[in-house]
C-alpha cells in the first residue's frame, strides 16, 4: 500500500491503473477508521481492482461552532487499518493541497436537499461535502465510489450530484454497520463516555421499534415520528425525527417499503445520527 499527499501523485497512480486496465474504486473518508470504513473497502474491492482511500478532514463541511479542531485524527492507526483492509493507495492531502486558493468555488445543493434533515440544522454542510466529493472524483477518476448508508442524506445528495453533473462514477451504497447492541458505528462514538454510550442506544432502539411497527402493519408516518421522538430524554437531546422518501427526501404521510426513518440527537456534546429503511429487518 502506498501513501501519497498530493493530487499530482494520485493522478499519476490513476493513469497507471487505467493503463493496466484495472478499475478504480474510491472510498472517501475523514479518517479515524473503524469497521464501518473497512466494510466500504471490502465492497469497493468486489468490483475494483485498485482501491484508493482518501483521508481528509474537510474544513468546508464544518461550521465554525462544530468539531473540526477536535475531530479525531490518527494517520498511523488509519494506515494500518487501511493496509489490512486491502487498500492500494491512501490519499491524505493537507487543507492547502485540497484548497490551494483558500475559499474554493463550491457545489450548491438545491433547496429540496439542503433544507431537510441534517441540511436544516447544519447549513452549508452538504455544500462542503459535495464540493470535496466532486474534487475527489476529479482527482482520483474512479469507476465507482462507495458511501455508507449511515449518512443517508449525504449518499442521496451525492447520487443526485453525480447524475446532474455527469460524473462518470457508479455510486455504491454500503449497509450501516452496528455494534452488537445496535449502536451505529461512527468516528464520533469515541467522544462518548460509558454513560453517554448507553444513552446513545436510544437512537437505534427507536429505529428497531419503527421496524417492528412496520412489520406489524403500521403505516401512519406520524406514529413512526412519535416513536423516534421518544429518543429525547435520559441524557439525549433530540434534534430531529423525520420520516422521508429515500430519493426525494420529502416527508411522507404514509410509509412504504424503503421509507427512511431518520433521527439526529445530541448525547452530551456529541451529535449522532442514525436511520433505518423500513422493511429490511433490523440487525
Ligand atoms: O462521510 C464522510 O466521512 C465525509 O462526509 C466525506 C464523504 C468523506 C466527505 O468529506
mmCIF file of C-alpha atoms and ligand atoms in Angstrom:
data_model
loop_
_atom_site.group_PDB
_atom_site.id
_atom_site.type_symbol
_atom_site.label_atom_id
_atom_site.label_comp_id
_atom_site.label_asym_id
_atom_site.label_seq_id
_atom_site.Cartn_x
_atom_site.Cartn_y
_atom_site.Cartn_z
ATOM 1 C CA UNK A 1 0.000 0.000 0.000
ATOM 2 C CA UNK A 2 1.269 3.451 -0.921
ATOM 3 C CA UNK A 3 0.648 6.727 0.918
ATOM 4 C CA UNK A 4 0.587 9.962 -1.073
ATOM 5 C CA UNK A 5 -0.237 13.539 -0.144
ATOM 6 C CA UNK A 6 -0.576 15.359 -3.466
ATOM 7 C CA UNK A 7 -3.169 15.448 -6.228
ATOM 8 C CA UNK A 8 -0.430 15.009 -8.823
ATOM 9 C CA UNK A 9 0.681 11.700 -7.280
ATOM 10 C CA UNK A 10 -2.885 10.385 -7.243
ATOM 11 C CA UNK A 11 -3.415 11.394 -10.872
ATOM 12 C CA UNK A 12 -0.258 9.552 -11.884
ATOM 13 C CA UNK A 13 -1.352 6.437 -9.950
ATOM 14 C CA UNK A 14 -4.832 6.580 -11.528
ATOM 15 C CA UNK A 15 -3.295 6.862 -15.003
ATOM 16 C CA UNK A 16 -1.182 3.763 -14.291
ATOM 17 C CA UNK A 17 -4.231 1.778 -13.094
ATOM 18 C CA UNK A 18 -6.241 2.816 -16.106
ATOM 19 C CA UNK A 19 -3.352 1.938 -18.430
ATOM 20 C CA UNK A 20 -3.195 -1.520 -16.869
ATOM 21 C CA UNK A 21 -6.965 -1.952 -17.283
ATOM 22 C CA UNK A 22 -7.612 -2.012 -13.527
ATOM 23 C CA UNK A 23 -10.987 -0.480 -12.499
ATOM 24 C CA UNK A 24 -10.574 2.098 -9.720
ATOM 25 C CA UNK A 25 -12.704 2.170 -6.563
ATOM 26 C CA UNK A 26 -12.748 5.239 -4.303
ATOM 27 C CA UNK A 27 -13.547 5.168 -0.587
ATOM 28 C CA UNK A 28 -13.700 8.776 0.692
ATOM 29 C CA UNK A 29 -13.224 9.137 4.468
ATOM 30 C CA UNK A 30 -12.264 11.653 7.101
ATOM 31 C CA UNK A 31 -10.018 9.062 8.746
ATOM 32 C CA UNK A 32 -10.383 7.706 12.265
ATOM 33 C CA UNK A 33 -11.157 4.466 10.505
ATOM 34 C CA UNK A 34 -13.381 1.802 12.045
ATOM 35 C CA UNK A 35 -15.049 -1.391 10.848
ATOM 36 C CA UNK A 36 -17.692 0.659 9.042
ATOM 37 C CA UNK A 37 -14.953 2.110 6.819
ATOM 38 C CA UNK A 38 -13.214 -1.187 6.221
ATOM 39 C CA UNK A 39 -16.579 -2.627 5.138
ATOM 40 C CA UNK A 40 -16.660 0.120 2.462
ATOM 41 C CA UNK A 41 -13.232 -1.036 1.276
ATOM 42 C CA UNK A 42 -14.453 -4.648 1.087
ATOM 43 C CA UNK A 43 -17.393 -3.532 -1.046
ATOM 44 C CA UNK A 44 -15.129 -1.466 -3.319
ATOM 45 C CA UNK A 45 -12.824 -4.481 -3.702
ATOM 46 C CA UNK A 46 -15.656 -6.608 -5.125
ATOM 47 C CA UNK A 47 -15.709 -4.584 -8.372
ATOM 48 C CA UNK A 48 -12.490 -2.571 -8.344
ATOM 49 C CA UNK A 49 -9.015 -3.998 -8.748
ATOM 50 C CA UNK A 50 -7.406 -0.788 -7.497
ATOM 51 C CA UNK A 51 -8.777 0.852 -4.356
ATOM 52 C CA UNK A 52 -7.906 4.382 -3.261
ATOM 53 C CA UNK A 53 -8.961 5.544 0.192
ATOM 54 C CA UNK A 54 -8.873 9.261 0.908
ATOM 55 C CA UNK A 55 -8.331 10.620 4.397
ATOM 56 C CA UNK A 56 -9.204 14.290 4.670
ATOM 57 C CA UNK A 57 -10.978 16.139 7.456
ATOM 58 C CA UNK A 58 -12.689 18.627 5.205
ATOM 59 C CA UNK A 59 -12.957 22.065 6.854
ATOM 60 C CA UNK A 60 -15.550 23.153 4.307
ATOM 61 C CA UNK A 61 -18.210 20.849 5.769
ATOM 62 C CA UNK A 62 -17.832 22.016 9.390
ATOM 63 C CA UNK A 63 -19.499 25.143 10.770
ATOM 64 C CA UNK A 64 -17.247 27.345 12.959
ATOM 65 C CA UNK A 65 -19.128 26.041 16.032
ATOM 66 C CA UNK A 66 -18.565 22.381 15.119
ATOM 67 C CA UNK A 67 -15.848 19.868 15.993
ATOM 68 C CA UNK A 68 -13.354 20.395 13.126
ATOM 69 C CA UNK A 69 -10.435 21.046 15.511
ATOM 70 C CA UNK A 70 -11.151 18.163 17.842
ATOM 71 C CA UNK A 71 -12.235 15.684 15.123
ATOM 72 C CA UNK A 72 -10.132 12.543 15.851
ATOM 73 C CA UNK A 73 -7.030 12.239 13.653
ATOM 74 C CA UNK A 74 -4.626 9.281 13.810
ATOM 75 C CA UNK A 75 -2.928 8.694 10.471
ATOM 76 C CA UNK A 76 -0.639 5.887 11.700
ATOM 77 C CA UNK A 77 -3.521 3.799 13.043
ATOM 78 C CA UNK A 78 -5.551 4.559 9.893
ATOM 79 C CA UNK A 79 -2.714 3.368 7.644
ATOM 80 C CA UNK A 80 -2.520 0.049 9.483
ATOM 81 C CA UNK A 81 -6.264 -0.492 9.156
ATOM 82 C CA UNK A 82 -6.284 0.550 5.503
ATOM 83 C CA UNK A 83 -3.429 -1.839 4.665
ATOM 84 C CA UNK A 84 -5.131 -4.709 6.485
ATOM 85 C CA UNK A 85 -8.372 -3.987 4.584
ATOM 86 C CA UNK A 86 -6.568 -4.265 1.238
ATOM 87 C CA UNK A 87 -6.359 -0.606 0.181
ATOM 88 C CA UNK A 88 -3.823 0.053 -2.608
ATOM 89 C CA UNK A 89 -3.400 3.810 -2.252
ATOM 90 C CA UNK A 90 -4.095 6.197 0.619
ATOM 91 C CA UNK A 91 -4.506 9.835 -0.374
ATOM 92 C CA UNK A 92 -4.053 12.064 2.679
ATOM 93 C CA UNK A 93 -3.821 15.675 1.460
ATOM 94 C CA UNK A 94 -3.369 18.811 3.545
ATOM 95 C CA UNK A 95 -6.008 21.560 3.526
ATOM 96 C CA UNK A 96 -3.685 23.702 1.339
ATOM 97 C CA UNK A 97 -3.294 20.846 -1.128
ATOM 98 C CA UNK A 98 -7.074 20.484 -1.477
ATOM 99 C CA UNK A 99 -7.915 24.198 -1.383
ATOM 100 C CA UNK A 100 -4.796 25.997 -2.692
ATOM 101 C CA UNK A 101 -6.791 29.154 -3.440
ATOM 102 C CA UNK A 102 -8.309 29.402 0.045
ATOM 103 C CA UNK A 103 -12.089 29.570 -0.292
ATOM 104 C CA UNK A 104 -12.948 27.447 -3.342
ATOM 105 C CA UNK A 105 -15.843 27.597 -5.754
ATOM 106 C CA UNK A 106 -18.476 25.218 -4.455
ATOM 107 C CA UNK A 107 -21.283 22.861 -5.405
ATOM 108 C CA UNK A 108 -24.571 24.409 -4.236
ATOM 109 C CA UNK A 109 -27.207 21.947 -3.052
ATOM 110 C CA UNK A 110 -30.717 22.550 -4.447
ATOM 111 C CA UNK A 111 -33.301 23.602 -1.851
ATOM 112 C CA UNK A 112 -35.112 20.311 -1.554
ATOM 113 C CA UNK A 113 -31.879 18.615 -0.480
ATOM 114 C CA UNK A 114 -30.458 21.365 1.683
ATOM 115 C CA UNK A 115 -33.487 22.314 3.761
ATOM 116 C CA UNK A 116 -34.335 18.972 5.312
ATOM 117 C CA UNK A 117 -32.845 16.649 7.934
ATOM 118 C CA UNK A 118 -29.166 17.488 8.616
ATOM 119 C CA UNK A 119 -29.265 20.211 5.941
ATOM 120 C CA UNK A 120 -31.647 22.246 8.083
ATOM 121 C CA UNK A 121 -29.597 22.027 11.261
ATOM 122 C CA UNK A 122 -26.167 22.182 9.565
ATOM 123 C CA UNK A 123 -26.472 24.969 6.969
ATOM 124 C CA UNK A 124 -23.691 24.755 4.375
ATOM 125 C CA UNK A 125 -22.633 21.273 5.476
ATOM 126 C CA UNK A 126 -23.669 19.486 2.287
ATOM 127 C CA UNK A 127 -22.170 22.173 0.079
ATOM 128 C CA UNK A 128 -18.876 21.325 1.798
ATOM 129 C CA UNK A 129 -19.419 17.587 1.376
ATOM 130 C CA UNK A 130 -20.448 17.747 -2.290
ATOM 131 C CA UNK A 131 -17.602 20.114 -3.147
ATOM 132 C CA UNK A 132 -14.940 17.838 -1.677
ATOM 133 C CA UNK A 133 -16.515 14.686 -3.133
ATOM 134 C CA UNK A 134 -16.675 16.322 -6.555
ATOM 135 C CA UNK A 135 -12.986 17.238 -6.241
ATOM 136 C CA UNK A 136 -12.105 13.701 -5.135
ATOM 137 C CA UNK A 137 -13.887 12.350 -8.217
ATOM 138 C CA UNK A 138 -11.860 14.687 -10.459
ATOM 139 C CA UNK A 139 -8.579 13.839 -8.741
ATOM 140 C CA UNK A 140 -8.954 10.053 -8.498
ATOM 141 C CA UNK A 141 -11.141 9.438 -11.611
ATOM 142 C CA UNK A 142 -12.783 6.366 -10.032
ATOM 143 C CA UNK A 143 -15.058 3.922 -11.800
ATOM 144 C CA UNK A 144 -17.015 3.527 -8.585
ATOM 145 C CA UNK A 145 -17.184 5.177 -5.176
ATOM 146 C CA UNK A 146 -18.588 3.640 -2.006
ATOM 147 C CA UNK A 147 -20.574 5.608 0.598
ATOM 148 C CA UNK A 148 -22.213 4.326 3.773
ATOM 149 C CA UNK A 149 -25.981 4.389 4.256
ATOM 150 C CA UNK A 150 -25.422 5.669 7.780
ATOM 151 C CA UNK A 151 -25.039 9.118 6.158
ATOM 152 C CA UNK A 152 -28.176 8.521 4.164
ATOM 153 C CA UNK A 153 -28.873 12.135 3.173
ATOM 154 C CA UNK A 154 -25.230 12.546 2.109
ATOM 155 C CA UNK A 155 -25.498 9.441 -0.079
ATOM 156 C CA UNK A 156 -28.762 10.641 -1.647
ATOM 157 C CA UNK A 157 -27.303 14.069 -2.461
ATOM 158 C CA UNK A 158 -24.061 12.592 -3.831
ATOM 159 C CA UNK A 159 -26.112 10.338 -6.123
ATOM 160 C CA UNK A 160 -28.066 13.326 -7.351
ATOM 161 C CA UNK A 161 -24.941 15.450 -7.882
ATOM 162 C CA UNK A 162 -23.192 12.622 -9.735
ATOM 163 C CA UNK A 163 -26.136 12.314 -12.083
ATOM 164 C CA UNK A 164 -26.746 16.070 -12.555
ATOM 165 C CA UNK A 165 -23.060 16.906 -13.107
ATOM 166 C CA UNK A 166 -22.444 13.800 -15.224
ATOM 167 C CA UNK A 167 -19.613 12.406 -13.157
ATOM 168 C CA UNK A 168 -18.837 9.055 -14.808
ATOM 169 C CA UNK A 169 -18.805 7.273 -11.442
ATOM 170 C CA UNK A 170 -21.005 4.491 -10.126
ATOM 171 C CA UNK A 171 -22.193 5.297 -6.588
ATOM 172 C CA UNK A 172 -22.287 2.146 -4.475
ATOM 173 C CA UNK A 173 -24.217 2.197 -1.177
ATOM 174 C CA UNK A 174 -22.910 0.247 1.828
ATOM 175 C CA UNK A 175 -25.119 -1.055 4.669
ATOM 176 C CA UNK A 176 -24.948 0.520 8.130
ATOM 177 C CA UNK A 177 -22.575 -1.390 10.404
ATOM 178 C CA UNK A 178 -23.757 -1.665 14.012
ATOM 179 C CA UNK A 179 -22.241 -2.831 17.288
ATOM 180 C CA UNK A 180 -23.848 -5.966 18.746
ATOM 181 C CA UNK A 181 -26.113 -3.759 20.904
ATOM 182 C CA UNK A 182 -27.324 -1.737 17.920
ATOM 183 C CA UNK A 183 -25.170 1.411 18.112
ATOM 184 C CA UNK A 184 -24.294 2.513 14.566
ATOM 185 C CA UNK A 185 -20.517 2.790 14.086
ATOM 186 C CA UNK A 186 -19.285 6.367 13.853
ATOM 187 C CA UNK A 187 -15.930 8.053 14.364
ATOM 188 C CA UNK A 188 -17.713 10.369 16.811
ATOM 189 C CA UNK A 189 -18.632 7.436 19.102
ATOM 190 C CA UNK A 190 -15.180 7.774 20.611
ATOM 191 C CA UNK A 191 -16.248 11.090 22.159
ATOM 192 C CA UNK A 192 -18.854 9.248 24.272
ATOM 193 C CA UNK A 193 -18.342 8.388 27.948
ATOM 194 C CA UNK A 194 -19.642 4.978 29.078
ATOM 195 C CA UNK A 195 -22.873 6.546 30.374
ATOM 196 C CA UNK A 196 -23.332 8.571 27.197
ATOM 197 C CA UNK A 197 -22.761 5.477 25.098
ATOM 198 C CA UNK A 198 -25.617 3.759 26.932
ATOM 199 C CA UNK A 199 -27.852 6.786 26.330
ATOM 200 C CA UNK A 200 -26.867 6.750 22.638
ATOM 201 C CA UNK A 201 -28.505 3.337 22.315
ATOM 202 C CA UNK A 202 -31.852 5.130 22.468
ATOM 203 C CA UNK A 203 -31.397 6.100 18.799
ATOM 204 C CA UNK A 204 -31.015 2.589 17.386
ATOM 205 C CA UNK A 205 -33.607 1.236 19.850
ATOM 206 C CA UNK A 206 -36.188 3.676 18.461
ATOM 207 C CA UNK A 207 -35.367 2.609 14.898
ATOM 208 C CA UNK A 208 -35.684 -1.056 15.841
ATOM 209 C CA UNK A 209 -39.108 -0.206 17.262
ATOM 210 C CA UNK A 210 -40.004 1.507 13.955
ATOM 211 C CA UNK A 211 -39.133 -1.681 12.064
ATOM 212 C CA UNK A 212 -41.278 -3.724 14.465
ATOM 213 C CA UNK A 213 -44.174 -1.310 13.926
ATOM 214 C CA UNK A 214 -43.783 -1.635 10.157
ATOM 215 C CA UNK A 215 -43.688 -5.425 10.372
ATOM 216 C CA UNK A 216 -46.851 -5.373 12.488
ATOM 217 C CA UNK A 217 -48.640 -3.458 9.709
ATOM 218 C CA UNK A 218 -48.456 0.167 10.920
ATOM 219 C CA UNK A 219 -48.242 2.635 8.012
ATOM 220 C CA UNK A 220 -49.003 6.074 9.528
ATOM 221 C CA UNK A 221 -45.824 8.178 9.354
ATOM 222 C CA UNK A 222 -46.903 10.178 12.413
ATOM 223 C CA UNK A 223 -46.687 7.034 14.555
ATOM 224 C CA UNK A 224 -43.095 6.402 13.408
ATOM 225 C CA UNK A 225 -42.162 10.026 14.053
ATOM 226 C CA UNK A 226 -43.676 9.827 17.523
ATOM 227 C CA UNK A 227 -41.695 6.651 18.239
ATOM 228 C CA UNK A 228 -38.411 8.331 17.278
ATOM 229 C CA UNK A 229 -39.293 11.457 19.253
ATOM 230 C CA UNK A 230 -39.169 9.287 22.375
ATOM 231 C CA UNK A 231 -35.363 9.232 21.861
ATOM 232 C CA UNK A 232 -35.279 12.580 23.691
ATOM 233 C CA UNK A 233 -34.674 12.418 27.467
ATOM 234 C CA UNK A 234 -32.268 10.291 29.517
ATOM 235 C CA UNK A 235 -29.274 12.458 28.543
ATOM 236 C CA UNK A 236 -30.294 12.684 24.882
ATOM 237 C CA UNK A 237 -31.473 15.888 23.277
ATOM 238 C CA UNK A 238 -33.403 15.258 20.070
ATOM 239 C CA UNK A 239 -32.514 17.362 17.030
ATOM 240 C CA UNK A 240 -34.913 15.821 14.524
ATOM 241 C CA UNK A 241 -37.005 12.724 13.920
ATOM 242 C CA UNK A 242 -38.218 12.523 10.328
ATOM 243 C CA UNK A 243 -39.904 10.027 8.027
ATOM 244 C CA UNK A 244 -38.906 10.656 4.406
ATOM 245 C CA UNK A 245 -38.876 9.274 0.883
ATOM 246 C CA UNK A 246 -35.444 7.680 0.214
ATOM 247 C CA UNK A 247 -34.801 9.554 -3.040
ATOM 248 C CA UNK A 248 -36.681 12.850 -2.841
ATOM 249 C CA UNK A 249 -36.114 13.285 0.926
ATOM 250 C CA UNK A 250 -39.675 14.623 1.105
ATOM 251 C CA UNK A 251 -41.771 13.944 4.184
ATOM 252 C CA UNK A 252 -44.363 11.235 3.726
ATOM 253 C CA UNK A 253 -47.707 10.752 5.484
ATOM 254 C CA UNK A 254 -47.911 7.044 4.765
ATOM 255 C CA UNK A 255 -44.847 4.807 4.926
ATOM 256 C CA UNK A 256 -43.931 2.084 2.460
ATOM 257 C CA UNK A 257 -41.158 -0.464 1.993
ATOM 258 C CA UNK A 258 -37.915 1.587 1.802
ATOM 259 C CA UNK A 259 -39.255 4.727 3.516
ATOM 260 C CA UNK A 260 -36.495 6.090 5.727
ATOM 261 C CA UNK A 261 -36.863 6.875 9.411
ATOM 262 C CA UNK A 262 -34.048 9.266 10.329
ATOM 263 C CA UNK A 263 -33.045 10.637 13.679
ATOM 264 C CA UNK A 264 -30.383 13.069 14.938
ATOM 265 C CA UNK A 265 -29.637 13.862 18.551
ATOM 266 C CA UNK A 266 -27.033 15.239 20.896
ATOM 267 C CA UNK A 267 -25.696 12.951 23.565
ATOM 268 C CA UNK A 268 -23.770 15.255 25.884
ATOM 269 C CA UNK A 269 -21.853 17.427 23.413
ATOM 270 C CA UNK A 270 -21.699 14.728 20.728
ATOM 271 C CA UNK A 271 -24.027 14.911 17.742
ATOM 272 C CA UNK A 272 -25.113 11.499 16.465
ATOM 273 C CA UNK A 273 -27.274 10.478 13.518
ATOM 274 C CA UNK A 274 -28.894 7.176 12.641
ATOM 275 C CA UNK A 275 -31.532 5.952 10.207
ATOM 276 C CA UNK A 276 -33.353 2.870 9.009
ATOM 277 C CA UNK A 277 -35.047 1.980 5.729
ATOM 278 C CA UNK A 278 -38.282 0.223 6.685
ATOM 279 C CA UNK A 279 -38.929 -3.334 5.619
ATOM 280 C CA UNK A 280 -35.360 -4.651 5.500
ATOM 281 C CA UNK A 281 -35.292 -6.113 9.016
ATOM 282 C CA UNK A 282 -33.140 -4.686 11.794
ATOM 283 C CA UNK A 283 -29.887 -6.368 12.751
HETATM 284 O O1 LIG B 1 -18.774 10.767 5.189
HETATM 285 C C1 LIG B 1 -17.666 11.327 5.332
HETATM 286 O O2 LIG B 1 -16.775 10.842 6.020
HETATM 287 C C2 LIG B 1 -17.429 12.675 4.641
HETATM 288 O O3 LIG B 1 -18.577 13.446 4.632
HETATM 289 C C3 LIG B 1 -16.850 12.520 3.227
HETATM 290 C C4 LIG B 1 -17.810 11.824 2.295
HETATM 291 C C5 LIG B 1 -15.531 11.755 3.300
HETATM 292 C C6 LIG B 1 -16.566 13.913 2.653
HETATM 293 O O4 LIG B 1 -15.679 14.629 3.439
#
